[in-house]
Coordinates of C-alpha atoms and ligand atoms in Angstrom, one line a residue:
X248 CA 0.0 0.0 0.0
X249 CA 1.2 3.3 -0.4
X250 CA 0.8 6.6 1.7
X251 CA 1.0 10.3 1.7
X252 CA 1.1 12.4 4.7
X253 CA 0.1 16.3 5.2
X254 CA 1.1 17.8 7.7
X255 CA -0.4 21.1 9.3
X256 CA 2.1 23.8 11.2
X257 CA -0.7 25.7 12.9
X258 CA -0.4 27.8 16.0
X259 CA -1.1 25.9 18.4
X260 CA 0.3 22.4 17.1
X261 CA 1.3 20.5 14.2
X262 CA -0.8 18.1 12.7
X263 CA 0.2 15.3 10.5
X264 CA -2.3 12.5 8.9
X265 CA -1.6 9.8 7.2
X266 CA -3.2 9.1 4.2
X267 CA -4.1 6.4 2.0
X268 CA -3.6 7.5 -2.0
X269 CA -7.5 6.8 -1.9
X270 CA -7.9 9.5 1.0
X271 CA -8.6 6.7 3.6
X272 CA -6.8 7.7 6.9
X273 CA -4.3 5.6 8.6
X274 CA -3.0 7.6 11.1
X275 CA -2.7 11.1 13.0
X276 CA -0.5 13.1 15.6
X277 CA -1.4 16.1 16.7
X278 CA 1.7 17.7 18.9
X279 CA 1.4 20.9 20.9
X280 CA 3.5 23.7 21.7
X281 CA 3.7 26.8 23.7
X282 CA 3.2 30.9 22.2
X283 CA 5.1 33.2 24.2
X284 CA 3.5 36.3 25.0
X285 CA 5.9 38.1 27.4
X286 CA 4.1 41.2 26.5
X287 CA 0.0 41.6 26.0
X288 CA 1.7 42.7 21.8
X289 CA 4.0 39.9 21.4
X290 CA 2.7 36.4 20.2
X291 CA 6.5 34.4 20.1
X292 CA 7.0 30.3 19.3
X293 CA 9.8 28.6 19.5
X294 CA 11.3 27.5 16.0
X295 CA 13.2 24.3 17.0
X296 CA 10.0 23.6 19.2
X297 CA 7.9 23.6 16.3
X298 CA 10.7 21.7 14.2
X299 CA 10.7 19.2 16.8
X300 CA 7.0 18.9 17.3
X301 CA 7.2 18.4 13.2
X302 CA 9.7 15.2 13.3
X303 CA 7.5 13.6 16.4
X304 CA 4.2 14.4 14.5
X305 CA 5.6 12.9 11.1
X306 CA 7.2 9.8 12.9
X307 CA 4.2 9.0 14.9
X308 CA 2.1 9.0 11.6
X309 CA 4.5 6.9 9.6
X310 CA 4.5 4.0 11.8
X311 CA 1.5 3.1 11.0
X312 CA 2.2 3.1 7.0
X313 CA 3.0 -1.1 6.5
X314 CA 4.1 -0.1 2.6
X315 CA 5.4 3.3 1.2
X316 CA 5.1 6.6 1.8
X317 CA 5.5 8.6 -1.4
X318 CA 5.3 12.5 -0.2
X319 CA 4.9 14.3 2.9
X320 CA 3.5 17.8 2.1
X321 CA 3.1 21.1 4.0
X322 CA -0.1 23.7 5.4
X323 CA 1.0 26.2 7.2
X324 CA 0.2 29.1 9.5
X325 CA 1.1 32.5 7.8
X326 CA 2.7 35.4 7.8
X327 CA 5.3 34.0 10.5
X328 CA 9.2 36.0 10.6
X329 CA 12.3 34.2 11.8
X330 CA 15.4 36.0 11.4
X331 CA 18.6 33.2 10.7
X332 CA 22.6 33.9 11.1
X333 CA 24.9 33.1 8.3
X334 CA 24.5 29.2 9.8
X335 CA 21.1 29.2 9.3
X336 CA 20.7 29.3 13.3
X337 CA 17.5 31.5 14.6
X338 CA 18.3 34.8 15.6
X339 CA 14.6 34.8 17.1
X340 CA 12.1 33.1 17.9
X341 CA 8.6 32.6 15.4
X342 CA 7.0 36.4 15.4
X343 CA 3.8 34.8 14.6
X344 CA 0.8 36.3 12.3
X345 CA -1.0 37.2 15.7
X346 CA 2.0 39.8 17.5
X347 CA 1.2 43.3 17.0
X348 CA 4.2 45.0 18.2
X349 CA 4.0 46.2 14.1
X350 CA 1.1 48.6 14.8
X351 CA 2.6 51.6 14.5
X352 CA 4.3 50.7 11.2
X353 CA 1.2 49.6 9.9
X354 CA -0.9 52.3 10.9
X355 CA 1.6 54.7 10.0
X356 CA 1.9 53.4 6.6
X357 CA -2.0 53.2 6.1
X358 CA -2.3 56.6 7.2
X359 CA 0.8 58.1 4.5
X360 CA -0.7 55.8 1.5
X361 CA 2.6 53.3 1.1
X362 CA 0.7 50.5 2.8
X363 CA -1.9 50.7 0.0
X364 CA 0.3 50.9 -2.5
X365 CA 1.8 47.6 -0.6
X366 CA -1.2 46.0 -0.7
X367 CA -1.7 46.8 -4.5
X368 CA 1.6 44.8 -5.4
X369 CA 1.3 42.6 -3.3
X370 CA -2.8 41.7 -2.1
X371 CA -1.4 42.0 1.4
X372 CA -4.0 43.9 3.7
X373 CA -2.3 46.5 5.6
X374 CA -1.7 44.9 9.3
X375 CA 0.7 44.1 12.0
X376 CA 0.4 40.8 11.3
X377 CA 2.3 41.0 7.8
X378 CA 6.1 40.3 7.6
X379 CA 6.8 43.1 5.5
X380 CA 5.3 45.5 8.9
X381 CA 7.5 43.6 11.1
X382 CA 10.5 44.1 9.8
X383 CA 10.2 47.9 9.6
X384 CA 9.5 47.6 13.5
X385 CA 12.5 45.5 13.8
X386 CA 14.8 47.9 11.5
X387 CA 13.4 50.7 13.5
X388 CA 13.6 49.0 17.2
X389 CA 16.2 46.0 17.1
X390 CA 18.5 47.4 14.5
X391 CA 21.6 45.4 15.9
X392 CA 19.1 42.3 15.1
X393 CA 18.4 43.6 12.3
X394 CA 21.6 44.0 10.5
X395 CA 22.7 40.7 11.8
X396 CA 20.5 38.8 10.1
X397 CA 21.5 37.1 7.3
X398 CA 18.2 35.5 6.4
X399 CA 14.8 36.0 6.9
X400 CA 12.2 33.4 6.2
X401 CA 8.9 32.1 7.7
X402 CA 8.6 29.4 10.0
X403 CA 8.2 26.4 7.0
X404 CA 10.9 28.0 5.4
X405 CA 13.2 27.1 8.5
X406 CA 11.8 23.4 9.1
X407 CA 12.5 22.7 5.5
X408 CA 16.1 24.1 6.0
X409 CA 16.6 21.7 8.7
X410 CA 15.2 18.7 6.5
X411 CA 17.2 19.3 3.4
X412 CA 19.3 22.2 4.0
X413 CA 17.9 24.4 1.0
X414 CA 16.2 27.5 1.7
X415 CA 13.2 27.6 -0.6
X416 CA 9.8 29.5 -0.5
X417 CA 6.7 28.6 -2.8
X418 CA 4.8 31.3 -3.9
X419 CA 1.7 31.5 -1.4
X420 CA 3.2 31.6 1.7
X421 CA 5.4 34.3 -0.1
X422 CA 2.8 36.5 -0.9
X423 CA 1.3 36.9 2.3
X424 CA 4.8 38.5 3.7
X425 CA 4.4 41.2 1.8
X426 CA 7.1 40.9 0.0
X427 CA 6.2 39.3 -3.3
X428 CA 4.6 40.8 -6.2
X429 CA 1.7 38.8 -7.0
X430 CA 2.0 40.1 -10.4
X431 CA 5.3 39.4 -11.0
X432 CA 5.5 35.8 -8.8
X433 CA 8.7 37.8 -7.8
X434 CA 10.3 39.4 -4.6
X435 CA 9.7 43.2 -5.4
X436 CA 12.6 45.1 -5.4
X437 CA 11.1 48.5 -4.3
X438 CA 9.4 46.8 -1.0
X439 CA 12.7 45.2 -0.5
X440 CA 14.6 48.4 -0.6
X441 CA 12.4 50.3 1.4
X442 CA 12.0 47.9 4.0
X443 CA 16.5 47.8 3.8
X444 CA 16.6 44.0 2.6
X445 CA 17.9 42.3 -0.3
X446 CA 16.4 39.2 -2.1
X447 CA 19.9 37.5 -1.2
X448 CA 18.5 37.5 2.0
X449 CA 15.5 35.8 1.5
X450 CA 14.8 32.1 0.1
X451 CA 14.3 31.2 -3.5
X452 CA 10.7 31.0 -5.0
X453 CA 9.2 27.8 -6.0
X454 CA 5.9 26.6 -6.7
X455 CA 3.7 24.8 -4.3
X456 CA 3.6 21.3 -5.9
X457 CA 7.5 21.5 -6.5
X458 CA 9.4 18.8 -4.4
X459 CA 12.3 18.9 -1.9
X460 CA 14.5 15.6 -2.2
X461 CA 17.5 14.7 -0.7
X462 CA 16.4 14.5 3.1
X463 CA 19.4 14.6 5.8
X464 CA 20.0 11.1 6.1
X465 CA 20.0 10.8 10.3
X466 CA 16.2 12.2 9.6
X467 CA 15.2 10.1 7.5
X468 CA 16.4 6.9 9.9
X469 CA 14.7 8.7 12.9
X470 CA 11.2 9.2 11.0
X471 CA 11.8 5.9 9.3
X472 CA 11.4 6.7 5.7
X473 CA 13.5 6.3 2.9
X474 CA 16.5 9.4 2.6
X475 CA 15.1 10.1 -1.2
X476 CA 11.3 10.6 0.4
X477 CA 10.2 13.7 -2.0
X478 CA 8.5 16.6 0.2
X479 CA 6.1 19.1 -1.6
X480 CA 6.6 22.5 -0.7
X481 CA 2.6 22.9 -0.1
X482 CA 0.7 26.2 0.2
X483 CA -1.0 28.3 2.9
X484 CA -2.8 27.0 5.5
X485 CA -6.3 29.1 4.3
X486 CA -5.9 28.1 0.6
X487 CA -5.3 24.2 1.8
X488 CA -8.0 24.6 4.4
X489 CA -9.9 25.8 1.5
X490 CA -9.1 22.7 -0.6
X491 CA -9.9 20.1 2.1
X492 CA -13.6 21.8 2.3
X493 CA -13.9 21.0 -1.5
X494 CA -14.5 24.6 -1.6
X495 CA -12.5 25.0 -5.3
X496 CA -15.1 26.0 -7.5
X497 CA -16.4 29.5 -9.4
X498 CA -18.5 31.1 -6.4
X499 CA -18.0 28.5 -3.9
X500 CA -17.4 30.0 -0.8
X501 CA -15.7 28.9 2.5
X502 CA -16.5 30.3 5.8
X503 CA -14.2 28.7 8.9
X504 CA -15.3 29.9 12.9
X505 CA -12.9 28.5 15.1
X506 CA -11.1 30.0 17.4
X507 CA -10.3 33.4 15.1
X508 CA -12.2 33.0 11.4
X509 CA -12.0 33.7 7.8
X510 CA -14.4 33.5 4.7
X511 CA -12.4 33.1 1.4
X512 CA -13.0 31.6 -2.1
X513 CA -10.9 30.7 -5.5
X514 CA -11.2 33.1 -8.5
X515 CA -9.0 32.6 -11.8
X516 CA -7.3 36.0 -11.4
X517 CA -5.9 38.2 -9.3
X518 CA -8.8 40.9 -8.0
X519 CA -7.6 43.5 -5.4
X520 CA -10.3 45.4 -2.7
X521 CA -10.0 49.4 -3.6
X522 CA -10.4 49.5 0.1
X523 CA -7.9 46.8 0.6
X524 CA -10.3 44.9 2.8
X525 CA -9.8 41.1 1.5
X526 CA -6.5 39.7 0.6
X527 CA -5.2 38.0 -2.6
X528 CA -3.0 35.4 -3.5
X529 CA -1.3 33.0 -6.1
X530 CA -2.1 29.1 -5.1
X531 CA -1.6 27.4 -8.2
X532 CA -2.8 26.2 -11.7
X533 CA -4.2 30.1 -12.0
X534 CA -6.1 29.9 -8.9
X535 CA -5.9 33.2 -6.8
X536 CA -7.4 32.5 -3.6
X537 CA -9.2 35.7 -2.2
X538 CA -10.5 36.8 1.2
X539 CA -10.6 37.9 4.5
X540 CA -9.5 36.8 8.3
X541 CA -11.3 37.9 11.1
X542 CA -10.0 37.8 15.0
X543 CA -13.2 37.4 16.5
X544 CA -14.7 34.4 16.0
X545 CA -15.2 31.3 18.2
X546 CA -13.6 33.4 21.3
X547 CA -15.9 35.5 21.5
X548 CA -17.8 32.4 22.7
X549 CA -15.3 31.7 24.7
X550 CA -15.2 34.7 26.2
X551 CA -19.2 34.9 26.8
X552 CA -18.9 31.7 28.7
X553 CA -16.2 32.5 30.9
X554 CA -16.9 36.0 31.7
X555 CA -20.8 36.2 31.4
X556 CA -21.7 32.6 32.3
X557 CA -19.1 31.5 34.6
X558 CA -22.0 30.1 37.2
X559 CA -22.8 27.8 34.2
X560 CA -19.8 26.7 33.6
X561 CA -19.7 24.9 36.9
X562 CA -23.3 23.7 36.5
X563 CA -23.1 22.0 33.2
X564 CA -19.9 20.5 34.5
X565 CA -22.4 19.0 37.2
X566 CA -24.7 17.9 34.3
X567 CA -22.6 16.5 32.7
X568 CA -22.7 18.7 29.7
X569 CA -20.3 20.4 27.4
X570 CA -20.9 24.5 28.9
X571 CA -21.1 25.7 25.3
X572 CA -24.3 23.1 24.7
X573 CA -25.8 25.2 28.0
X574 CA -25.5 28.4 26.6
X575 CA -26.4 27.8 23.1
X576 CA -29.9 25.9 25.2
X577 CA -30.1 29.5 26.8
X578 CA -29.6 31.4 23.4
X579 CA -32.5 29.5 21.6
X580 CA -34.8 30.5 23.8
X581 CA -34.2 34.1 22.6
X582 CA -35.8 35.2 19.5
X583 CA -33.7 36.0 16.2
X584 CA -32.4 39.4 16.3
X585 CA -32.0 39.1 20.4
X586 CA -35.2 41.5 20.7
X587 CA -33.0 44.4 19.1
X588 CA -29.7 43.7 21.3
X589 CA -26.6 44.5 18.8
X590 CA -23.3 43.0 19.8
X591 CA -20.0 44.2 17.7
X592 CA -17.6 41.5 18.1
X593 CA -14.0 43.5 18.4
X594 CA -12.9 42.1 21.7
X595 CA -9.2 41.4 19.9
X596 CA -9.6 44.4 17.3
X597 CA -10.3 43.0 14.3
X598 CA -9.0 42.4 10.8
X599 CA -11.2 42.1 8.7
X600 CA -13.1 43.9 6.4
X601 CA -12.5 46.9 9.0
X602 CA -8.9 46.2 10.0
X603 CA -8.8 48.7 13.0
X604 CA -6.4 47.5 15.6
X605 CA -8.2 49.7 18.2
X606 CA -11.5 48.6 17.2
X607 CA -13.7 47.4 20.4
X608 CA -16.5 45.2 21.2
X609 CA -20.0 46.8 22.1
X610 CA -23.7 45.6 23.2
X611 CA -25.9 48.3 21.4
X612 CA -29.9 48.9 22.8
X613 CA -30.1 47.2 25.6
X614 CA -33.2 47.8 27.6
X615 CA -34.2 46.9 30.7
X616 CA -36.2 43.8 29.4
X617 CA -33.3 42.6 27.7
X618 CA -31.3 39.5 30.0
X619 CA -27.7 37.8 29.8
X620 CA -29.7 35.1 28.0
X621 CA -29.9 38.1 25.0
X622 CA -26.3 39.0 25.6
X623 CA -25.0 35.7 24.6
X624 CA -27.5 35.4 22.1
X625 CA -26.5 38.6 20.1
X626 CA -22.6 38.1 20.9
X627 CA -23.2 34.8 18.3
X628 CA -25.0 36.4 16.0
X629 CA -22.4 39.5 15.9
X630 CA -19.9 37.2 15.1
X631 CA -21.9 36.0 12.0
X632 CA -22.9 39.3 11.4
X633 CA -19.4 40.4 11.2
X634 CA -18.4 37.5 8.6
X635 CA -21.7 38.9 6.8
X636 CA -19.7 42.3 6.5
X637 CA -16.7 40.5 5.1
X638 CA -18.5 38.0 2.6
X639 CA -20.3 41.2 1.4
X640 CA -17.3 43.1 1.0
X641 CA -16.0 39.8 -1.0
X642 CA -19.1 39.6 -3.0
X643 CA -18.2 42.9 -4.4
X644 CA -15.3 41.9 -5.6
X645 CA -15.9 38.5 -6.8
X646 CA -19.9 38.4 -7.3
X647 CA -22.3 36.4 -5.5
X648 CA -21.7 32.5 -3.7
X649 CA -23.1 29.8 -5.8
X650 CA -22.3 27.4 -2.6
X651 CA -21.4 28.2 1.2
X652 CA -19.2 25.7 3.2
X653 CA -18.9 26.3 6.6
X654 CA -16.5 24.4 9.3
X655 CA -14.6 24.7 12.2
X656 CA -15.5 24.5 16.2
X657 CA -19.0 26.6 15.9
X658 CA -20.5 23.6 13.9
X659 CA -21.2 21.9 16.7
X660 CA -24.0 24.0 17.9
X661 CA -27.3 23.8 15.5
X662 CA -28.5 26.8 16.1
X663 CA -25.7 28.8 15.6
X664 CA -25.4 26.8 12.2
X665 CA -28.4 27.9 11.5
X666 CA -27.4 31.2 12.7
X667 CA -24.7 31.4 9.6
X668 CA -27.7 30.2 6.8
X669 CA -30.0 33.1 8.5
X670 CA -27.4 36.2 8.1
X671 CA -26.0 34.5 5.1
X672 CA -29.4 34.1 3.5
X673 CA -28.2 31.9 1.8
X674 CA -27.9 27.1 2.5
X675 CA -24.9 26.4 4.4
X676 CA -23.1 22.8 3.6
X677 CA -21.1 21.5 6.3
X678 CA -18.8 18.5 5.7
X679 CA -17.7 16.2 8.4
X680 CA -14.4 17.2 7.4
X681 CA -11.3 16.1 9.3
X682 CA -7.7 18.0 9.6
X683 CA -8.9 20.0 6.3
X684 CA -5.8 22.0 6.1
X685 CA -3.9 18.2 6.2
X686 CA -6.2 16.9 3.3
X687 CA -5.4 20.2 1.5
X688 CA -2.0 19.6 1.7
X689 CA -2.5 15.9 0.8
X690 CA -4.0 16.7 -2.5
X691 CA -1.2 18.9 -3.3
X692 CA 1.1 15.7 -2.5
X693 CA -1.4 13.7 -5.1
X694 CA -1.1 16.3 -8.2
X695 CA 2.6 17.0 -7.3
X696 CA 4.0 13.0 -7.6
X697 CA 1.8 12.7 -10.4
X698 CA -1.6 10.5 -8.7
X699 CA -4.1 12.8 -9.6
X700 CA -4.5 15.7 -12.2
X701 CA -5.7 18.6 -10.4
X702 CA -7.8 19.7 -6.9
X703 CA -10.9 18.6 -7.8
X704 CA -9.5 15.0 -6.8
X705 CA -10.0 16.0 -3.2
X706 CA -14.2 15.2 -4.0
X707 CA -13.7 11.7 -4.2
X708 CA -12.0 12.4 -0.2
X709 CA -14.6 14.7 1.5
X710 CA -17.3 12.4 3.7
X711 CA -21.1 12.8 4.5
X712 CA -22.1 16.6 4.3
X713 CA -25.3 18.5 5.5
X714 CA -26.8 21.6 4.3
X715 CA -29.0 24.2 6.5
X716 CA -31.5 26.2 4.8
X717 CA -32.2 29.6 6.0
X718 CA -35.4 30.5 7.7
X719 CA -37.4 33.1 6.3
X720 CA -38.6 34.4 9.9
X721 CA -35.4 34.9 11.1
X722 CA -33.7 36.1 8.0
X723 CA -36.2 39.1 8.0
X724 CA -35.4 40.2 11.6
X725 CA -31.1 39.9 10.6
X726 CA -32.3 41.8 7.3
X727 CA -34.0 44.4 9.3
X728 CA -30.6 44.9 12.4
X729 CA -28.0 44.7 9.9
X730 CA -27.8 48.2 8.4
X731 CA -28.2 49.3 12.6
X732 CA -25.5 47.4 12.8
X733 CA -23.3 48.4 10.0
X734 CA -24.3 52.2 10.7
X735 CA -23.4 51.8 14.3
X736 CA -19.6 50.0 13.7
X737 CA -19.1 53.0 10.8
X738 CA -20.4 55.7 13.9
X739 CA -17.6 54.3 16.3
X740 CA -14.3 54.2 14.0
X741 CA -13.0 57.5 15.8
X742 CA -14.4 56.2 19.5
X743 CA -12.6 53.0 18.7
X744 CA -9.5 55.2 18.4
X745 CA -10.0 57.1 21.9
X746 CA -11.1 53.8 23.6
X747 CA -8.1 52.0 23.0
X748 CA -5.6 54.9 23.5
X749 CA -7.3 55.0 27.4
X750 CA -7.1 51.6 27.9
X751 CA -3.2 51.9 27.0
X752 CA -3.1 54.4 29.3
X753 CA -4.9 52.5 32.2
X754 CA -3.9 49.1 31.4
X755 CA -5.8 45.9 33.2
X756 CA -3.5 44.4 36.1
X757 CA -3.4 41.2 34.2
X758 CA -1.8 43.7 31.1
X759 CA 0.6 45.2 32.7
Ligands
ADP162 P1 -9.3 26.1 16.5 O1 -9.7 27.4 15.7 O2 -8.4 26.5 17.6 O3 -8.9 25.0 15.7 P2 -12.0 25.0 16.9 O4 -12.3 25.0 15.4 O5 -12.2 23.7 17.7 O6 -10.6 25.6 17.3 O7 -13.0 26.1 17.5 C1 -13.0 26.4 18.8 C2 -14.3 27.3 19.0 O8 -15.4 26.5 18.7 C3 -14.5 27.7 20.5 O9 -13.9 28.9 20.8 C4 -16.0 27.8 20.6 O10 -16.5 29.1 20.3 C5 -16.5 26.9 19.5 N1 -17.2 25.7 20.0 C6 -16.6 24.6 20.6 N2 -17.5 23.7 21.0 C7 -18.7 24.2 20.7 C8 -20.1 23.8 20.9 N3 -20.3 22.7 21.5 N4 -21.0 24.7 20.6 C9 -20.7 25.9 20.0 N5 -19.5 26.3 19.8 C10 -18.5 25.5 20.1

């Protein structure tokens, strides 16, 4: 029998499934590891950690494999910065997508017009989050760092190094540094002089289905697979993610709530926001994928049920009961529209489509018959609401959804399923879908060694799904709150600003 594995370097672990060429899986490792956040701004990981929690992922996954496995390929979180020595040692640690000590490079570039005309050349929205940011903080603030370094690459970048010692990049994960010009599939040298770099400094571009071979041989034994085991560079966690819903055709659209979330589709060519509230990027065969990430998703939940519901938490562990099944019981009883209680979302800021670091969250027309069973109620349906804003903001770009596929942690609760069909207006298909950004990557592994032609192999792969239809009654309360609650976010843009800037100045004991 013969295998392929994909393996998923996420934030909070790396994933790796085995994989039948058939899709069946055979095995799967999920290893953890810690994000240092000395600061409230910093969000730091450990690069050997994560190479480590790579090799331990892969080998526990390829034991199970009783014939041979004929790639391993790569998703992977993005927009990460690791700054190497001449040796290719780390200089730092992973400065991950989610550290903001970049702000004030980004908003000073979105306030002077360079950071548009970044985003132009290279579809990256303008955010702390985005290499090309980080290094002008780093230039500005660690100089000695900064003229040390002798490479900087992203966190699969350095992983592969330590596999094959050759420091190559494939085109998606390069693009969402900042760096690249989507247009040119090149480094730009303008961005790269501005920002005080030169493309000697940075890996070579490939593309994502092109193969790494010649695995360091002490590896290989430890993993136990052949030395001459071809890797496939891979792509992005979002556009593999992406993949591994089956989202890939015209107008099918992908909307993920976990922990953060995102809503993104494939278009044939490139197609830039004027506002530059979505991001674009190569994938490959001509695919662009196009979209936007948002902070608050699924923690906002989170958040509800440890700060609002915290009494509940300890009874549904007496029940029994997963805490989140309690509260979403609560919600229901609640009508759509939570008896006009608006809640915006921006406990972390957000990204997109308003990308305001300082933005904050808000309960808007409370009344005194409104009850903490309405709070948690409208915090769910601001978080739909708010992937309403960015799918609209999409839809202007790329027209509207012939499909919706929705996944991540929030599918386990029906009604705020039905929720995402309501706001949407539109039938939401959920797959039982398992590790999708590891079946993304697997697919990639199928076209690159030659066992399947293109994506839309990854059909045959994807299990059972279920679609929701919307229901008129509720859809016509969410049709009548959304422009109160569009009008209301637009009203507090310069609030946000002062809100923030007080909090800085009065920071919570746990901040300080
Ligand atoms: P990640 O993004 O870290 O991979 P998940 O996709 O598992 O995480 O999403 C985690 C989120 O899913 C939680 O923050 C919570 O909002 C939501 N969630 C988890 N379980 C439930 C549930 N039973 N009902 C509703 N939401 C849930």
């Amino acid at each position: 029998m013969d295998y392929v594995v994909g393996i998923d370097i996420g934030t909070t672990s790396t994933k790796a499934v085995l994989y039948t060429l058939q899709g069946d899986i055979k095995g799967y490792s999920n290893q953890l590891y810690p994000l240092y956040q000395d600061t409230p701004d910093m969000a730091e990981e450990d690069p050997d950690e994560i190479f480590n929690a790579t090799v331990t992922a892969l080998t526990e996954v390829v034991k199970n494999a009783d014939g041979r496995v004929r790639a391993v390929s790569f998703s992977t979180q993005q927009h990460s910065l690791v700054g190497l020595d001449a040796d290719h040692k780390p200089l730092t640690r992973v400065i991950t997508w989610a550290d903001n000590r970049s702000e004030k490079q980004a908003t000073e570039l979105g306030k002077n017009g360079q950071g548009l005309k970044i985003y132009n050349k290279t579809g990256l929205p303008i955010h702390p989050m985005g290499p090309v940011y980080k290094l002008l903080w780093l230039k500005k603030d660690e100089s000695q760092l900064f003229n040390q370094t002798k490479y900087w690459v992203g966190i699969k970048e350095y992983v592969l190094w330590r596999f094959f010692h050759q420091l190559k990049e494939e085109t998606s994960m390069a693009a969402t540094t900042g760096l690249m010009n989507i247009f040119k599939m090149d480094w730009d040298e303008d961005i790269l002089k501005f920002v005080g770099i030169t493309r000697d400094q940075l890996p070579e571009l490939v593309e994502p289905t092109s193969q790494l071979t010649g695995l360091e041989p002490k590896l290989a034994d430890q993993i136990g697979i052949p030395a001459d085991t071809p890797f496939v560079m891979g792509a992005t966690d979002g556009a593999l993610a992406e993949i591994g819903l089956g989202a890939i055709g015209k107008g099918e659209v992908a909307v993920t709530i976990g922990t953060s979330g995102a809503v993104r589709t494939f278009i044939d060519k490139p197609q830039l926001d004027p506002k530059g509230r979505t991001y674009c990027y190569p994938v490959m065969d001509g695919k662009w994928i196009v979209g936007g990430p948002v902070n608050n998703g699924g923690i906002v939940f989170r958040w509800v049920r440890d700060n609002l519901f915290a009494p509940e938490k300890e009874t549904a562990k007496l029940l029994d009961m997963d805490p989140y099944d309690l509260l979403t019981d609560i919600a229901k009883k609640i009508p759509a529209g939570s008896d006009g209680l608006i809640f915006h979302p921006f406990l972390g800021g957000e990204r997109a489509p308003i990308w305001n670091g300082n933005a904050r969250g808000s309960f808007f027309g409370l009344t005194r018959t409104h009850t903490r069973a309405h709070m948690v109620r409208a915090a769910l349906e601001g978080v739909v609401f708010n992937l309403y804003t960015v799918q609209l903001a999409l839809q202007e770009a790329v027209g509207e959804p012939t499909l919706i596929t929705a996944t991540g942690g929030f599918a386990r609760s029906a009604l705020w399923r039905q929720m995402l069909a309501d706001i949407f207006e539109h039938p939401v298909t959920i797959p039982e879908a398992f590790e999708s950004g590891c079946l993304g990557a697997m697919t990639l592994a199928l076209i690159s060694i030659g066992e399947a032609d293109d994506m839309s192999v990854v059909k045959k792969f994807i299990g059972k799904q279920n679609t929701y239809q919307p229901d008129p009654t509720n859809f016509k309360n969410y049709r009548d709150l959304l422009p109160i609650y569009l009008s209301v976010g637009r009203k507090l843009e310069g609030e946000y600003d002062d809100i923030a800037e007080y909090q800085r100045q009065h920071p919570h004991p746990s901040e300080e």
